[in-house]
mmCIF file of C-alpha atoms in Angstrom:
data_model
loop_
_atom_site.group_PDB
_atom_site.id
_atom_site.type_symbol
_atom_site.label_atom_id
_atom_site.label_comp_id
_atom_site.label_asym_id
_atom_site.label_seq_id
_atom_site.Cartn_x
_atom_site.Cartn_y
_atom_site.Cartn_z
ATOM 1 C CA UNK C 62 11.672 -24.729 -29.257
ATOM 2 C CA UNK C 63 10.299 -23.803 -32.667
ATOM 3 C CA UNK C 64 8.458 -20.532 -33.204
ATOM 4 C CA UNK C 65 5.176 -22.436 -33.621
ATOM 5 C CA UNK C 66 5.518 -24.080 -30.191
ATOM 6 C CA UNK C 67 7.056 -21.102 -28.387
ATOM 7 C CA UNK C 68 4.956 -19.881 -25.467
ATOM 8 C CA UNK C 69 3.222 -16.563 -26.100
ATOM 9 C CA UNK C 70 4.204 -13.389 -24.258
ATOM 10 C CA UNK C 71 1.784 -13.001 -21.354
ATOM 11 C CA UNK C 72 0.975 -16.692 -21.098
ATOM 12 C CA UNK C 73 1.417 -18.662 -17.897
ATOM 13 C CA UNK C 74 4.241 -21.133 -18.383
ATOM 14 C CA UNK C 75 4.729 -22.726 -14.974
ATOM 15 C CA UNK C 76 3.427 -22.984 -11.418
ATOM 16 C CA UNK C 77 5.728 -23.303 -8.405
ATOM 17 C CA UNK C 78 5.362 -23.409 -4.638
ATOM 18 C CA UNK C 79 8.357 -22.548 -2.470
ATOM 19 C CA UNK C 80 8.093 -23.329 1.245
ATOM 20 C CA UNK C 81 10.265 -24.222 4.241
ATOM 21 C CA UNK C 82 9.344 -27.929 4.031
ATOM 22 C CA UNK C 83 8.770 -29.053 0.445
ATOM 23 C CA UNK C 84 8.663 -32.706 1.521
ATOM 24 C CA UNK C 85 5.657 -32.104 3.779
ATOM 25 C CA UNK C 86 3.855 -30.181 1.041
ATOM 26 C CA UNK C 87 4.717 -32.846 -1.536
ATOM 27 C CA UNK C 88 2.836 -35.327 0.647
ATOM 28 C CA UNK C 89 -0.038 -32.898 1.235
ATOM 29 C CA UNK C 90 -0.606 -32.147 -2.455
ATOM 30 C CA UNK C 91 -0.155 -35.781 -3.450
ATOM 31 C CA UNK C 92 -2.931 -36.732 -1.032
ATOM 32 C CA UNK C 93 -5.208 -33.806 -1.852
ATOM 33 C CA UNK C 94 -4.835 -33.651 -5.662
ATOM 34 C CA UNK C 95 -3.575 -37.109 -6.594
ATOM 35 C CA UNK C 96 -0.384 -35.663 -8.090
ATOM 36 C CA UNK C 97 2.627 -37.975 -8.217
ATOM 37 C CA UNK C 98 6.000 -36.533 -7.213
ATOM 38 C CA UNK C 99 9.320 -36.821 -9.022
ATOM 39 C CA UNK C 100 12.516 -35.776 -7.247
ATOM 40 C CA UNK C 101 14.656 -32.974 -8.681
ATOM 41 C CA UNK C 102 18.199 -33.274 -7.330
ATOM 42 C CA UNK C 103 19.344 -29.946 -5.873
ATOM 43 C CA UNK C 104 22.618 -31.303 -4.475
ATOM 44 C CA UNK C 105 22.044 -31.621 -0.740
ATOM 45 C CA UNK C 106 18.254 -32.033 -1.000
ATOM 46 C CA UNK C 107 15.444 -32.713 -3.472
ATOM 47 C CA UNK C 108 12.826 -30.349 -4.806
ATOM 48 C CA UNK C 109 9.843 -31.924 -6.559
ATOM 49 C CA UNK C 110 7.961 -31.808 -9.825
ATOM 50 C CA UNK C 111 4.327 -32.754 -9.426
ATOM 51 C CA UNK C 112 2.843 -34.892 -12.173
ATOM 52 C CA UNK C 113 -0.658 -35.771 -13.342
ATOM 53 C CA UNK C 114 -1.442 -39.248 -11.985
ATOM 54 C CA UNK C 115 -2.752 -40.727 -15.259
ATOM 55 C CA UNK C 116 -0.432 -39.194 -17.858
ATOM 56 C CA UNK C 117 2.648 -38.321 -15.815
ATOM 57 C CA UNK C 118 2.645 -34.829 -17.345
ATOM 58 C CA UNK C 119 4.466 -32.323 -15.153
ATOM 59 C CA UNK C 120 2.044 -29.682 -13.856
ATOM 60 C CA UNK C 121 3.907 -27.846 -11.082
ATOM 61 C CA UNK C 122 6.941 -27.705 -8.834
ATOM 62 C CA UNK C 123 7.243 -27.770 -5.057
ATOM 63 C CA UNK C 124 10.540 -26.370 -3.830
ATOM 64 C CA UNK C 125 12.363 -25.851 -0.558
ATOM 65 C CA UNK C 126 12.994 -22.232 0.463
ATOM 66 C CA UNK C 127 16.750 -22.795 0.152
ATOM 67 C CA UNK C 128 19.475 -21.915 -2.320
ATOM 68 C CA UNK C 129 18.036 -19.871 -5.211
ATOM 69 C CA UNK C 130 14.599 -19.943 -3.573
ATOM 70 C CA UNK C 131 15.686 -18.522 -0.227
ATOM 71 C CA UNK C 132 13.494 -15.568 0.686
ATOM 72 C CA UNK C 133 10.706 -16.281 -1.800
ATOM 73 C CA UNK C 134 7.182 -16.060 -0.402
ATOM 74 C CA UNK C 135 5.440 -19.301 0.637
ATOM 75 C CA UNK C 136 2.715 -19.167 -1.975
ATOM 76 C CA UNK C 137 1.909 -20.629 -5.359
ATOM 77 C CA UNK C 138 3.782 -18.577 -7.967
ATOM 78 C CA UNK C 139 2.622 -18.420 -11.559
ATOM 79 C CA UNK C 140 5.419 -17.874 -14.089
ATOM 80 C CA UNK C 141 4.352 -15.450 -16.826
ATOM 81 C CA UNK C 142 6.306 -15.191 -20.085
ATOM 82 C CA UNK C 143 7.626 -11.657 -20.738
ATOM 83 C CA UNK C 144 9.433 -10.220 -23.751
ATOM 84 C CA UNK C 145 12.246 -8.597 -21.763
ATOM 85 C CA UNK C 146 12.832 -9.343 -18.084
ATOM 86 C CA UNK C 147 14.930 -6.219 -17.438
ATOM 87 C CA UNK C 148 12.194 -4.032 -18.949
ATOM 88 C CA UNK C 149 9.554 -5.819 -16.868
ATOM 89 C CA UNK C 150 11.617 -5.190 -13.714
ATOM 90 C CA UNK C 151 11.895 -1.515 -14.661
ATOM 91 C CA UNK C 152 8.125 -1.273 -15.223
ATOM 92 C CA UNK C 153 7.486 -3.069 -11.937
ATOM 93 C CA UNK C 154 9.487 -0.468 -10.018
ATOM 94 C CA UNK C 155 8.003 2.409 -12.018
ATOM 95 C CA UNK C 156 4.477 1.293 -11.119
ATOM 96 C CA UNK C 157 5.087 0.839 -7.387
ATOM 97 C CA UNK C 158 6.138 -2.802 -7.284
ATOM 98 C CA UNK C 159 9.235 -4.480 -5.856
ATOM 99 C CA UNK C 160 11.657 -6.920 -7.451
ATOM 100 C CA UNK C 161 12.037 -9.747 -4.912
ATOM 101 C CA UNK C 162 14.432 -12.044 -6.779
ATOM 102 C CA UNK C 163 16.369 -12.276 -9.986
ATOM 103 C CA UNK C 164 17.336 -12.175 -12.615
ATOM 104 C CA UNK C 165 18.291 -15.831 -12.359
ATOM 105 C CA UNK C 166 19.301 -18.131 -15.204
ATOM 106 C CA UNK C 167 17.213 -21.275 -15.673
ATOM 107 C CA UNK C 168 19.580 -22.965 -18.095
ATOM 108 C CA UNK C 169 17.909 -23.732 -21.423
ATOM 109 C CA UNK C 170 14.540 -22.497 -20.075
ATOM 110 C CA UNK C 171 15.548 -18.836 -19.951
ATOM 111 C CA UNK C 172 15.783 -16.258 -17.176
ATOM 112 C CA UNK C 173 13.371 -15.578 -14.328
ATOM 113 C CA UNK C 174 12.634 -13.194 -11.512
ATOM 114 C CA UNK C 175 9.940 -12.617 -8.908
ATOM 115 C CA UNK C 176 8.117 -9.327 -8.389
ATOM 116 C CA UNK C 177 5.614 -8.079 -5.819
ATOM 117 C CA UNK C 178 2.803 -5.783 -6.932
ATOM 118 C CA UNK C 179 1.687 -2.692 -4.942
ATOM 119 C CA UNK C 180 -1.027 -4.781 -3.194
ATOM 120 C CA UNK C 181 1.568 -7.283 -1.937
ATOM 121 C CA UNK C 182 0.885 -10.197 -4.316
ATOM 122 C CA UNK C 183 3.873 -11.893 -5.970
ATOM 123 C CA UNK C 184 4.317 -13.365 -9.427
ATOM 124 C CA UNK C 185 7.275 -14.859 -11.287
ATOM 125 C CA UNK C 186 8.335 -13.492 -14.665
ATOM 126 C CA UNK C 187 10.194 -15.569 -17.239
ATOM 127 C CA UNK C 188 12.067 -14.494 -20.367
ATOM 128 C CA UNK C 189 12.569 -17.344 -22.802
ATOM 129 C CA UNK C 190 15.966 -17.780 -24.482
ATOM 130 C CA UNK C 191 16.336 -16.409 -28.023
#
């Protein structure tokens, strides 16, 4: 990714839903929003990217609460770009939050983690690779 196309710190880079039955929710959101699903092979099961119906652009993911996603809250998670994931985790704890998951490598996409704020809301944080 060139510097001119690199996502800005603080921007929302992705949207994901993790739930016990991703297949059921894939069908629900396809019917409700018109999104088209594409399977993402996770080995023993598929997670799903959800795509705009006219362009095919990927807009979100719907994932099973298994493997790396085990224990994540069943809610839509926004992924916010941060400069330094370890520092963000430290600030989360310092300000009364909880680190729920991570850090976890996302291959060429970077590293991510999930935090819960003092009010109980969760958000994913993502550090892009250098």
